[in-house]
Coordinates of C-alpha atoms in Angstrom, one line a residue:
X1 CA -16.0 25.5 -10.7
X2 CA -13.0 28.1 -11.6
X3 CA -11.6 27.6 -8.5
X4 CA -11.6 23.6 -8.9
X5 CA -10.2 23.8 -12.0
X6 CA -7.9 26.2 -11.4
X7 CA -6.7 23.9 -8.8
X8 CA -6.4 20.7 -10.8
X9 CA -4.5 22.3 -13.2
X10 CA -1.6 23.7 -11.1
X11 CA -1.4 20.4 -9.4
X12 CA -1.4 18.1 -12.7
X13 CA 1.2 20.6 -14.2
X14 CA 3.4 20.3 -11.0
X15 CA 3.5 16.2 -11.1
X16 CA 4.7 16.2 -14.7
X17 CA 6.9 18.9 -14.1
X18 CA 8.8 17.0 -11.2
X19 CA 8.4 13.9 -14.1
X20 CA 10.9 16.4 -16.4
X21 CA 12.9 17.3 -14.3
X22 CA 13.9 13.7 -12.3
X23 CA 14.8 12.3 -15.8
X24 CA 18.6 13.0 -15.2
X25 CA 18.3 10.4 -12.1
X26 CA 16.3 7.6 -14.4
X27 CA 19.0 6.8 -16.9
X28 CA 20.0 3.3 -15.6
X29 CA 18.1 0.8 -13.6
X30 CA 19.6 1.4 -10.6
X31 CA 18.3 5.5 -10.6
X32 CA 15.0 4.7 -12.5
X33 CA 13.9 1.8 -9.7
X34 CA 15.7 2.7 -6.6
X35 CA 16.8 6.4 -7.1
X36 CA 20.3 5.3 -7.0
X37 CA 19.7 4.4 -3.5
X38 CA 20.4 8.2 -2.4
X39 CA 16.3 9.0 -1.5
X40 CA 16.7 10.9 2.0
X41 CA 14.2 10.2 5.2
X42 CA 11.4 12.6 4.0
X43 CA 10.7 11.7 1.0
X44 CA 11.4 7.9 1.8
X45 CA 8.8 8.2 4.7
X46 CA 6.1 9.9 2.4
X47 CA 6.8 7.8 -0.3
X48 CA 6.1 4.8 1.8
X49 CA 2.7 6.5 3.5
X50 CA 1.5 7.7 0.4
X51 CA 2.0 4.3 -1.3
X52 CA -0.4 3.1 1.8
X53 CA -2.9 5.2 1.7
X54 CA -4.6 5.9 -1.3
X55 CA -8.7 6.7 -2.6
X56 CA -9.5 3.1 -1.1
X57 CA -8.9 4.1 2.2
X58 CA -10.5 7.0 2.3
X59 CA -13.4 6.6 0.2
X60 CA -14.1 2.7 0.3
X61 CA -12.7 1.7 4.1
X62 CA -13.2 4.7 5.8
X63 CA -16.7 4.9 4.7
X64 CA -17.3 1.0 5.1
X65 CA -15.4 0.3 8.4
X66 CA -16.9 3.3 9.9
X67 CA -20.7 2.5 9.2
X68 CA -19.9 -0.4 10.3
X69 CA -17.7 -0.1 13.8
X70 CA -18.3 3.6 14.1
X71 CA -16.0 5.8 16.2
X72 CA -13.9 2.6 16.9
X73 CA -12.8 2.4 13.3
X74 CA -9.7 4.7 14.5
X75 CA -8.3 1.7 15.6
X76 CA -7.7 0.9 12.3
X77 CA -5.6 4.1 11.4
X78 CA -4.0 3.6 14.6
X79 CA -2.7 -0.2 13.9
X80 CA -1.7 1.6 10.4
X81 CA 0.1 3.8 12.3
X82 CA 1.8 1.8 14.8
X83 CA 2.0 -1.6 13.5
X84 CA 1.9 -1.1 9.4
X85 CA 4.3 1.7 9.9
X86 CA 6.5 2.1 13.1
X87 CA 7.0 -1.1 13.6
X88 CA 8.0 -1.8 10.3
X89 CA 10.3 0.6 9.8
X90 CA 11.8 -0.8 13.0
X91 CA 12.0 -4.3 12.3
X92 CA 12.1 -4.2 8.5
X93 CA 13.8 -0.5 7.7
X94 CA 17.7 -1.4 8.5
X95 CA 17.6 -4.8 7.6
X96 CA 16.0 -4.4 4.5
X97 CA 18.6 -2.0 3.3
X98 CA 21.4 -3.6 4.4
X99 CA 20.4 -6.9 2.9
X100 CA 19.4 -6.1 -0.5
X101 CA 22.5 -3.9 -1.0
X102 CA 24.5 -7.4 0.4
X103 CA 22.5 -9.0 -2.4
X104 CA 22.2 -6.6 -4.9
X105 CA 18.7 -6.9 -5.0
X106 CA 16.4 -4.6 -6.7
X107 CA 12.8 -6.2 -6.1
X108 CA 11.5 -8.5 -3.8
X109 CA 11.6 -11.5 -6.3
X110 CA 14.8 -11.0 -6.9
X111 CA 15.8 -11.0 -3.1
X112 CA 14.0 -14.4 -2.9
X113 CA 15.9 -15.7 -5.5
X114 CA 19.6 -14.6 -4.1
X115 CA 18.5 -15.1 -0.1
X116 CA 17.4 -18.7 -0.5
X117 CA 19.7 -19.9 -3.6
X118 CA 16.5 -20.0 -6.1
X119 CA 15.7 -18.9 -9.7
X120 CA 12.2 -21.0 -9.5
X121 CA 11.1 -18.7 -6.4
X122 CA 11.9 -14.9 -8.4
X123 CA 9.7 -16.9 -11.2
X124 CA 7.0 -17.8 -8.7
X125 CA 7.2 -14.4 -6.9
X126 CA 6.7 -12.3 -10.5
X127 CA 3.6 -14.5 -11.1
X128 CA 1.7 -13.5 -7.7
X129 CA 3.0 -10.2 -8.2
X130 CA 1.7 -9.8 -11.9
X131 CA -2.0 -11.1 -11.1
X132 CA -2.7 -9.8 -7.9
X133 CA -1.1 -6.5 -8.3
X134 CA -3.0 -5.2 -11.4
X135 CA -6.5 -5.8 -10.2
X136 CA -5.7 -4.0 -6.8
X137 CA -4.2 -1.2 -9.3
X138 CA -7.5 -0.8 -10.7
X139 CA -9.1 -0.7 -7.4
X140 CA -7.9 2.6 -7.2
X141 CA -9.7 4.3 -9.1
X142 CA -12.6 3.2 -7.7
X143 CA -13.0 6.2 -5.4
X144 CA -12.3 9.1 -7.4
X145 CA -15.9 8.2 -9.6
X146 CA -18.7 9.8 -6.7
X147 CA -16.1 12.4 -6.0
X148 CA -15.9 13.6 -9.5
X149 CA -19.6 13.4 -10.0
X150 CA -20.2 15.5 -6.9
X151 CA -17.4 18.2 -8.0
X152 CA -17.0 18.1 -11.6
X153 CA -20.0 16.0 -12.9
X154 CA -17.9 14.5 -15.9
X155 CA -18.2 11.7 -16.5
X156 CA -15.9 8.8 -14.8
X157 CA -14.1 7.3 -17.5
X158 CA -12.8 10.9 -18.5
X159 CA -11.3 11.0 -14.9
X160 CA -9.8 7.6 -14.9
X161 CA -7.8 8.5 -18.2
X162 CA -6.5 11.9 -16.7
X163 CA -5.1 10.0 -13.7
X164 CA -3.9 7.4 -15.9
X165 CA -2.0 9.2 -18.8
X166 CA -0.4 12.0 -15.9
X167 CA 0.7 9.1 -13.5
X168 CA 2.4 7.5 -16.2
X169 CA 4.2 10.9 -17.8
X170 CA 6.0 11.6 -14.5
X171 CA 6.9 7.8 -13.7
X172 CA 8.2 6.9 -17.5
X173 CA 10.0 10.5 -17.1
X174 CA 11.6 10.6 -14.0
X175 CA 11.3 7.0 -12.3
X176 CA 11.5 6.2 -8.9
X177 CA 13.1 9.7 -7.9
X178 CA 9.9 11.6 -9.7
X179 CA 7.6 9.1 -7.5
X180 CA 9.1 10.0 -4.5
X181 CA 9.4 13.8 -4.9
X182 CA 5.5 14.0 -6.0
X183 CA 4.6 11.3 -3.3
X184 CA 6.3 14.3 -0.6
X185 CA 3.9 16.8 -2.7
X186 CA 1.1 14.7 -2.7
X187 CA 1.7 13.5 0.7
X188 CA 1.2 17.3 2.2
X189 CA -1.7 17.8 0.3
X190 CA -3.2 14.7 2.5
X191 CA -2.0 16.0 5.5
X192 CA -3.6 19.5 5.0
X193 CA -7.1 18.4 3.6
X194 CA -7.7 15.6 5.8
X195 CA -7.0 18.1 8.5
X196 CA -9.4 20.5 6.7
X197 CA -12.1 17.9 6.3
X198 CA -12.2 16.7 9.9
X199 CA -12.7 19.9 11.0
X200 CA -15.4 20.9 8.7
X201 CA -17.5 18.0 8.8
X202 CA -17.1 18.3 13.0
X203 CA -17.9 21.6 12.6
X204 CA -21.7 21.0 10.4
X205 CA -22.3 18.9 13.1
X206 CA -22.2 21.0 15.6
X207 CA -18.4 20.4 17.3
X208 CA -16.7 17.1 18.6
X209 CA -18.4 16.7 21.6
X210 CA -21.9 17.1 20.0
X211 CA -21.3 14.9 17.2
X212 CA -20.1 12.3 19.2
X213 CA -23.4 12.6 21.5
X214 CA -25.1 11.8 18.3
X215 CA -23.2 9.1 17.4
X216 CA -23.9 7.3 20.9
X217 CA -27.7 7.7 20.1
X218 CA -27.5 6.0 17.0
X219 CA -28.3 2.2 17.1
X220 CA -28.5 -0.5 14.9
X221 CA -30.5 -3.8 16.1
X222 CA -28.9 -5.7 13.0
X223 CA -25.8 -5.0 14.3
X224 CA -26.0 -4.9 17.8
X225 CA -28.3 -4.4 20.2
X226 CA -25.8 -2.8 23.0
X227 CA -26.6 1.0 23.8
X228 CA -23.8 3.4 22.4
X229 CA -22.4 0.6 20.4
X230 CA -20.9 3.0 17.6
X231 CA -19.5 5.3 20.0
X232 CA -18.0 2.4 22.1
X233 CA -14.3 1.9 22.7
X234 CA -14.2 -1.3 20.6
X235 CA -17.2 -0.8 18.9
X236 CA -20.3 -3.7 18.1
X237 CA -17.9 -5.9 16.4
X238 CA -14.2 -6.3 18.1
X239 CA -13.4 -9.6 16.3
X240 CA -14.1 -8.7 12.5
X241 CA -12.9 -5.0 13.6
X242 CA -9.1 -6.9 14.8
X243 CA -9.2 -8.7 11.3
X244 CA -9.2 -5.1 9.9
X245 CA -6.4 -4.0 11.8
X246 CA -4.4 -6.7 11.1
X247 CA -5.0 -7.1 7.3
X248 CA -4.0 -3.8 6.9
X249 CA -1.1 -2.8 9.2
X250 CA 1.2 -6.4 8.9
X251 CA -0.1 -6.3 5.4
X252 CA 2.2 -4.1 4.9
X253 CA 5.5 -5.8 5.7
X254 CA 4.9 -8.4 2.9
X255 CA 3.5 -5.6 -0.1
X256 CA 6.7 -5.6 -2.7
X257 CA 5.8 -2.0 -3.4
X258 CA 6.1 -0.8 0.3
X259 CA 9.2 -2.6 1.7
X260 CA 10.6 -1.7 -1.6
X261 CA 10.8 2.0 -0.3
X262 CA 13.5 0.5 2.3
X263 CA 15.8 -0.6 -0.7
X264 CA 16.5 2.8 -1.4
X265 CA 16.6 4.8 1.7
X266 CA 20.7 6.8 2.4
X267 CA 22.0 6.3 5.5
X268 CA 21.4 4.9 9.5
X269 CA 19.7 8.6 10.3
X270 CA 17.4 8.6 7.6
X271 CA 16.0 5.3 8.6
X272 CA 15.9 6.9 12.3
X273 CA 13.9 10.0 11.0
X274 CA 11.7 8.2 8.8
X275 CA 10.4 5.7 11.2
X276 CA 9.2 9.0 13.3
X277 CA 7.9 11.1 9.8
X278 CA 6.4 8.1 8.4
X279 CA 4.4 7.3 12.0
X280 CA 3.1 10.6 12.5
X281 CA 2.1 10.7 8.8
X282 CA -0.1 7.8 9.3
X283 CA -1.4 8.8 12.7
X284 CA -2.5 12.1 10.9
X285 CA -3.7 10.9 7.6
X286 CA -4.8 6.9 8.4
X287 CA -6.0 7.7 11.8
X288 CA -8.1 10.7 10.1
X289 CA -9.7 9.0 7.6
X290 CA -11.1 6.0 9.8
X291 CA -12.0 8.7 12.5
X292 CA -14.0 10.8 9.8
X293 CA -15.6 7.8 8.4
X294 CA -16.8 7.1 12.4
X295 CA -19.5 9.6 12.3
X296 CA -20.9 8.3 8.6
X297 CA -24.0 7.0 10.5
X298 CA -24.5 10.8 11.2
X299 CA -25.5 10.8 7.6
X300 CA -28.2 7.6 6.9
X301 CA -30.5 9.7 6.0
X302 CA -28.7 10.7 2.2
X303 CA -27.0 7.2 2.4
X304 CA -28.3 4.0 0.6
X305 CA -26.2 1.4 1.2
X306 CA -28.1 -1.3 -0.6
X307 CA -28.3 0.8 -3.6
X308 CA -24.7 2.5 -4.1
X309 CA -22.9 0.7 -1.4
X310 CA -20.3 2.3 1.0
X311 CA -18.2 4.2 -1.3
X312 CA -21.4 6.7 -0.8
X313 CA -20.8 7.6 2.8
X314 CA -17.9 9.4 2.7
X315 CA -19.1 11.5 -0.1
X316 CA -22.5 12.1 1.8
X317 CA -20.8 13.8 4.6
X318 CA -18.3 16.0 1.9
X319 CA -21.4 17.3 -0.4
X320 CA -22.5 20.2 1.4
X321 CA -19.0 21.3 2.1
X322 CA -17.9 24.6 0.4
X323 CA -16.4 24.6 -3.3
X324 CA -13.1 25.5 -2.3
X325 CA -12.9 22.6 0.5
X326 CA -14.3 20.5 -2.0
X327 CA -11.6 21.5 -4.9
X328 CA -9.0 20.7 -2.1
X329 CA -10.9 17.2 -1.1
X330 CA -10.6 16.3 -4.9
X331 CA -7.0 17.5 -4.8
X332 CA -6.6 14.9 -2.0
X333 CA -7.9 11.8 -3.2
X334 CA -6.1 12.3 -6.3
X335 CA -3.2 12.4 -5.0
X336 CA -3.8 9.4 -2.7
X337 CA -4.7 7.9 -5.8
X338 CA -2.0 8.9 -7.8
X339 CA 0.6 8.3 -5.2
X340 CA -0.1 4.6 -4.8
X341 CA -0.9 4.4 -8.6
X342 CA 2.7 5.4 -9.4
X343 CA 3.7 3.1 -6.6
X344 CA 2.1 -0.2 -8.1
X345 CA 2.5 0.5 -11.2
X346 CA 6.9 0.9 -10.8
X347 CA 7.2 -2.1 -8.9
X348 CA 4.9 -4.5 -11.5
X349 CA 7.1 -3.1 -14.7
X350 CA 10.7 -3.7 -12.7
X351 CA 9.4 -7.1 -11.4
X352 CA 8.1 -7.8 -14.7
X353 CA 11.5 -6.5 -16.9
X354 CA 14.3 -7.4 -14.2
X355 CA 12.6 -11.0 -13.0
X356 CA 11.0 -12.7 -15.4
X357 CA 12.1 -11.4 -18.7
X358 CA 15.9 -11.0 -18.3
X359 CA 17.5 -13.7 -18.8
X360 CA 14.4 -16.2 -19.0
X361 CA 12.8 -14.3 -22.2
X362 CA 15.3 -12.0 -23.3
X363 CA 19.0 -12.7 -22.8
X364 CA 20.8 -10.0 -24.0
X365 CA 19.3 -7.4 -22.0
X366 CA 21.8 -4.0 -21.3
X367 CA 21.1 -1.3 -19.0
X368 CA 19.4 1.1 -21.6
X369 CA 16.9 -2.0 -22.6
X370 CA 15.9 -2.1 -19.0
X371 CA 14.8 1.0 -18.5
X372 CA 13.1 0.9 -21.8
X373 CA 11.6 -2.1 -21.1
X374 CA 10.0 -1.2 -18.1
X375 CA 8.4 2.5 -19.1
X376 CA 7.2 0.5 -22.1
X377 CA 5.3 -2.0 -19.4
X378 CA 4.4 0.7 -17.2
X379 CA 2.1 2.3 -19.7
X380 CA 0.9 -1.6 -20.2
X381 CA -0.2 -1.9 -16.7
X382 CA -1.9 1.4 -16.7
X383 CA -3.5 1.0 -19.7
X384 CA -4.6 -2.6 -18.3
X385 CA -5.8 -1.2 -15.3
X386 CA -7.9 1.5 -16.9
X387 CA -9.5 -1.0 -18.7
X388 CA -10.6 -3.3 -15.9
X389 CA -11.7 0.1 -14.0
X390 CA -14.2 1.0 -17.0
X391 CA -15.5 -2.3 -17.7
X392 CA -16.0 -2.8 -13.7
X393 CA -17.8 0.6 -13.9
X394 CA -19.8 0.2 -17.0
X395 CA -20.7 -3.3 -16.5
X396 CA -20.7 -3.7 -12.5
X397 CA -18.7 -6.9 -13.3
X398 CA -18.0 -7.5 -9.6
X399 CA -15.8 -10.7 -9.9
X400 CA -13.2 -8.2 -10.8
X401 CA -14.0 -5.9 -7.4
X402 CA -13.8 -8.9 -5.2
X403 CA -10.3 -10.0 -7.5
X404 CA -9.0 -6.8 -5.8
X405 CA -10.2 -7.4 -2.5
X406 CA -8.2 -10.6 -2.3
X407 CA -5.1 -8.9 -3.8
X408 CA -3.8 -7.7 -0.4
X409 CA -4.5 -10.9 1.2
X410 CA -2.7 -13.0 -1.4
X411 CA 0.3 -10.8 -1.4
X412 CA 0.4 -10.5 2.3
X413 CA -0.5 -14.2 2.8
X414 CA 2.6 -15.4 0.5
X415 CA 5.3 -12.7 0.8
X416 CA 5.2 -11.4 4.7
X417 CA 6.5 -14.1 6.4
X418 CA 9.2 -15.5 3.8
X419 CA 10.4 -12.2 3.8
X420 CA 10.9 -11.4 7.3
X421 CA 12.0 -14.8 8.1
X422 CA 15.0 -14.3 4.9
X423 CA 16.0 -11.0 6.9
X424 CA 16.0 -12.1 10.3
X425 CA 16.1 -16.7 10.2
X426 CA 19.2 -18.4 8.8
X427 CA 18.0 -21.3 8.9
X428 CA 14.7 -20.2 6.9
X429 CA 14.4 -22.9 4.0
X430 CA 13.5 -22.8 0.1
X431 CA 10.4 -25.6 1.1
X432 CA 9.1 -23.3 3.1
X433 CA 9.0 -20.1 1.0
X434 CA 7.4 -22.4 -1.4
X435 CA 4.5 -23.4 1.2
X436 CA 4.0 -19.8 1.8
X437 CA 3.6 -18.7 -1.5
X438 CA 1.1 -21.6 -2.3
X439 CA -1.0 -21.4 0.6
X440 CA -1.4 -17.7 0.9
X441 CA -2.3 -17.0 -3.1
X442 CA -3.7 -20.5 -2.6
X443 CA -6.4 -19.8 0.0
X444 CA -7.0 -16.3 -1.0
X445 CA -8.4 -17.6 -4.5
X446 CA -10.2 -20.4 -2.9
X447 CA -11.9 -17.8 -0.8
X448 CA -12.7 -16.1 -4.1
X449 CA -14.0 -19.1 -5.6
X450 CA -15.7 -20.9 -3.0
X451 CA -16.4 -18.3 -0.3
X452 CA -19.6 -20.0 1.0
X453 CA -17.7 -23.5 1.7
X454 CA -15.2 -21.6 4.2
X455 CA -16.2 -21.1 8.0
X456 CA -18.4 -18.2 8.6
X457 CA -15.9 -16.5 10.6
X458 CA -13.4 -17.2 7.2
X459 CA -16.0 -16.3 4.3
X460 CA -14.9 -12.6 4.5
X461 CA -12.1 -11.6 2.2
X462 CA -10.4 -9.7 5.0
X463 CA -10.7 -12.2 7.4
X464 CA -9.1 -14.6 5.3
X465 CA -6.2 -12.3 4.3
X466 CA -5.5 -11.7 7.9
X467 CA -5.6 -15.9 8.9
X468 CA -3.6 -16.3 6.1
X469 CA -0.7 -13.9 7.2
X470 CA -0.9 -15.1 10.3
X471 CA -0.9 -18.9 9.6
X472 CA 2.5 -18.2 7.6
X473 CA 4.5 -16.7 10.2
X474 CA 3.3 -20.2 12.0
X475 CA 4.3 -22.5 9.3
X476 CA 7.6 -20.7 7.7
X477 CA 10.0 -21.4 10.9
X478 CA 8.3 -25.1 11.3
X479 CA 8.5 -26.1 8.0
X480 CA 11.9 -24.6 7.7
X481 CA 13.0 -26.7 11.1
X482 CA 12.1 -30.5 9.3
X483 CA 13.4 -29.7 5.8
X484 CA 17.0 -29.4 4.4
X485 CA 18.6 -26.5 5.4
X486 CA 19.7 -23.8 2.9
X487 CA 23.6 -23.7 1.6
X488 CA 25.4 -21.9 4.1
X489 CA 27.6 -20.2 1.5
X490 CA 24.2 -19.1 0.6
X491 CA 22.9 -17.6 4.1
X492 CA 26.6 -16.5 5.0
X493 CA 26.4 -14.4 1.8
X494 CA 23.0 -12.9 2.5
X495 CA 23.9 -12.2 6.8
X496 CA 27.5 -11.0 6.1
X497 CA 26.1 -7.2 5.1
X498 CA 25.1 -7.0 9.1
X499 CA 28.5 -8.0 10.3
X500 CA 30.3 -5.3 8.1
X501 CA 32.6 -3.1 10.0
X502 CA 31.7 0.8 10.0
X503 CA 32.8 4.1 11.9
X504 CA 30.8 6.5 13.3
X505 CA 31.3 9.9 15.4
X506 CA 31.3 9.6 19.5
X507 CA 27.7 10.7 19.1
X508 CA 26.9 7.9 18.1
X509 CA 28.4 5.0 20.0
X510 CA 30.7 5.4 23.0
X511 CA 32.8 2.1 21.6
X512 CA 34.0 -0.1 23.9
X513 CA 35.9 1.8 26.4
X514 CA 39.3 1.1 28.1

C-alpha cells in the first residue's frame, strides 16, 4: 500500500507542477488553446495518442472486444494505429495546420464558420460539441472505479474527485502547453506499463505460445460454433469486429479534440516525425490493450459478465499481479484517464467561450476575458462530468452510459466528413455540412431512442456510429455537387494558405533544375 501511494503522490505532484510552471505560455488565447502554435512533434504526437486512448480503452473495450472476438481484437489497435493515426496525420496533419492558420481558426466550429462563409454552422457545431462531449467526458471515469477497489479499496467517488480537481489545476494553470507536456509524461507511463502488463499476465499463463494454446481450446456455442474461433485470425465475428475498427480509427479524423492537436503543431518536420511517433505509440499502447484484453476468456472462471459486465475482465486478469505492477497499472489508467480528461475538457471550454459566447452572448469580450472565461467553464464541465459519473455509479442510471456510447458516433457521424471535405473539396457546400451535422447527431439519438426499430445489423451503438461516418463521406460531395456552390472569395481565402510560396534547404527539394 506504501508503495502505491507513494507512487500516486509523486505523479499527482508532477501534473500540477508542469500546471505552474506552463502558466507563462497561457496568458492569451492563442497560448492557453493552441500553445501559441509552437508545440514540437513529440509532444504533439503524445498529446494526440494520449487524447485517444484513455481508461475506456483499456478497461471497457479491451476487456469487451476481447471476450468477445478474442486474439483478433488486435485488429482494433492496429486500425487505431494505422488508420486513426498514420493516416490521419497524413491526410489531415499538413492541411490542417496550414488551413486554420489561413483562417485563423482556433476550434473546429470556428473553421466551419470561416471555410464555408457561416456563423449558423460555428452555432450548430458548439451545440453537438457541448452535448455529446460532456457525457463521453464522464465516460472516463468509468474505468478507474474496479481498479481503485482492487488497489486502494476507497471508495469511487473519492477517486473521481481526485482526477477531477488535479486535471483541472494543471489545465486552468498552464493551458494547452501544460496538457501537452503531462500528455508526453503520461503518455510514457502507458507505454512502460502496458509493456509491463503484457508481459506479466503472459507470463501467469504460462508464456505466449501456451496461452494462446489455451485460448484456441476455448469455445463458445453462443457465439460460434467454429473450433479455435477466439484464436482465429478474424475471430467468430468479422462483420461487427470491422464496425469496431472503423468506429474507432476514422472516428478520429472528425473528434474536435484530436484534429485540434494539428492546429498547433511548428513546422513541415514536426508533422513528418509525429506521423512516425504518434503510429508507433498507438501500435504499442492501442495494439496492447486489445491484444491483452484477447486472452480475457483465459479468465471466465472469476468473470461474471451478467452481473458486473465487461469492465470486470480486464481487472480479473490484473488482480493477482504484484503490488508494485499493480501501483504502476493504477499509474496508467490514470493517466489515460487524465490525458483525455484534460483533452475534452480544453476543447468544450474554448468551443464554448470563443464560439458561442463571443460575440452572440457577450460582445465585448478582450483577450484576458477569454482566457478567464474558459478556466471558469473548464471547472464547469468537470464538475458536470463528476456529477453524471456519480449519479451513473450510485444509481446505475444507464441512459446516461449509453448517452456516451453514442457520443463518438454523433461527433464522428456529423464532423468527419465536412471537415475533410473543407480541407481538401472546393466545391464542398454550406447545404451539405448542414445534412451532415443533422444526420449524424440525427441518427445517433434515434439509435438511442429507438434502438429496437433500426435493422438488427444497425441496433448496436457502434455499428450505427460507423454507418453513419461512412454514409457522410457518401452524401457530403453529392449533396455539395446539386446545391449552390460556396462564394469563391470564400474557398479562394480558405485554399490560398497551400499555394503560399516558401524556401527550403537543398535537402529538402532539388527545385526545378536548369
Amino acid at each position: 500500500m506504501l508503495i502505491k501511494v507513494l507512487l500516486l503522490v509523486v505523479f499527482f505532484a508532477v501534473m500540477v507542477g508542469v500546471g505552474v510552471y506552463c502558466r507563462k505560455h497561457s496568458t492569451n488565447v492563442n497560448g492557453f488553446v493552441l500553445g501559441g502554435r509552437a508545440v514540437g512533434p513529440w509532444l504533439t504526437a503524445f498529446a494526440y495518442g494520449t487524447s485517444y486512448f484513455s481508461a475506456v480503452i483499456f478497461v471497457g473495450y479491451a476487456g469487451q472486444f476481447g471476450w468477445k472476438y478474442g486474439i483478433s481484437a488486435t485488429w482494433v489497435g492496429l486500425g487505431n494505429a494505422f488508420l486513426g493515426s498514420l493516416l490521419a496525420w497524413v491526410v489531415l496533419g499538413r492541411r490542417t495546420r496550414i488551413m486554420t492558420q489561413q483562417l485563423d481558426s482556433k476550434t473546429m466550429p470556428d473553421f466551419f464558420e470561416k471555410r464555408y462563409g457561416s456563423k449558423a454552422l460555428k452555432i450548430g457545431a458548439s451545440a453537438i460539441i457541448f452535448i455529446f462531449l460532456i457525457p463521453y467526458t464522464a465516460s472516463l471515469y468509468n474505468g478507474l472505479s474496479r481498479l481503485f477497489a482492487m488497489a486502494f479499496s476507497i471508495d469511487y467517488t473519492v477517486c473521481i474527485v481526485i482526477m477531477a480537481v488535479l486535471t483541472g489545476v494543471y489545465v486552468i494553470a498552464g493551458g494547452y502547453m501544460a496538457t501537452a507536456i503531462n500528455d508526453f509524461i503520461q503518455g510514457l507511463i502507458m507505454l512502460g506499463g502496458i509493456v509491463a502488463v503484457i508481459a506479466a499476465v503472459l507470463n501467469q499463463n504460462g508464456g505466449f505460445m501456451a496461452a494462446y494454446q489455451q485460448m484456441a481450446e476455448v469455445s463458445d456455442p453462443a457465439v460460434s460454433a467454429m473450433p479455435g474461433a477466439f484464436a482465429s485470425f478474424f475471430g467468430p465475428d468479422p462483420f461487427n469486429l470491422l464496425c469496431v475498427v472503423i468506429l474507432t480509427s476514422l472516428g478520429t479524423w472528425g473528434l474536435p479534440q484530436m484534429v485540434q492537436k494539428f492546429y498547433a503543431i511548428k513546422t513541415e518536420k514536426d508533422i513528418s516525425k509525429g506521423t512516425i511517433i504518434s503510429t508507433l505509440f498507438a501500435v504499442i499502447v492501442a495494439g496492447g490493450c486489445y491484444f491483452l484484453g484477447g486472452f480475457g476468456r483465459l479468465y471466465a472462471g472469476r468473470v461474471d459478465i451478467a452481473a458486473n459486465g465487461y469492465d470486470s475482465v480486464i481487472p480479473a486478469m490484473l488482480e493477482g499481479l504484484s503490488p508494485l505492477l499493480i501501483g504502476v497499472i493504477v499509474i496508467l489508467v490514470l493517466s489515460a484517464s487524465m490525458s483525455t480528461l484534460s483533452s475534452l475538457v480544453l476543447a468544450s471550454s474554448s468551443t464554448l467561450t470563443l464560439d458561442f459566447l463571443k460575440d452572440n452572448i457577450i460582445k465585448d469580450m478582450d483577450e484576458k476575458k477569454q482566457v478567464l472565461i474558459m478556466r471558469l467553464l473548464i471547472v464547469v464541465f468537470i464538475l458536470i462530468s463528476v456529477i453524471l459519473a456519480v449519479i451513473q455509479y450510485k444509481r446505475n442510471v444507464t441512459f446516461i452510459a449509453q448517452l456516451m456510447g453514442v457520443s463518438w458516433g454523433a461527433l464522428a457521424g456529423a464532423f468527419l466528413a465536412p471537415f475533410l471535405y473543407g480541407l481538401t473539396m472546393k466545391r464542398t457546400s454550406k447545404l451539405a455540412v448542414w445534412v451532415s451535422f443533422i444526420f449524424g447527431a440525427g441518427i445517433m439519438v434515434v439509435n438511442l431512442l429507438a434502438r429496437a426499430s433500426f435493422p438488427v445489423w444497425l441496433q448496436s451503438p457502434i455499428n450505427c456510429g460507423a454507418f453513419a461516418m461512412i454514409v457522410g463521406l457518401i452524401i457530403v460531395p453529392i449533396v455539395s455537387l446539386i446545391t449552390p456552390a460556396p462564394e469563391k472569395g470564400i474557398v479562394d481565402n480558405a485554399f490560398a494558405g497551400y499555394d503560399a510560396q516558401v524556401v527550403v534547404s537543398a535537402k529538402e527539394s532539388l527545385g526545378k533544375g536548369k
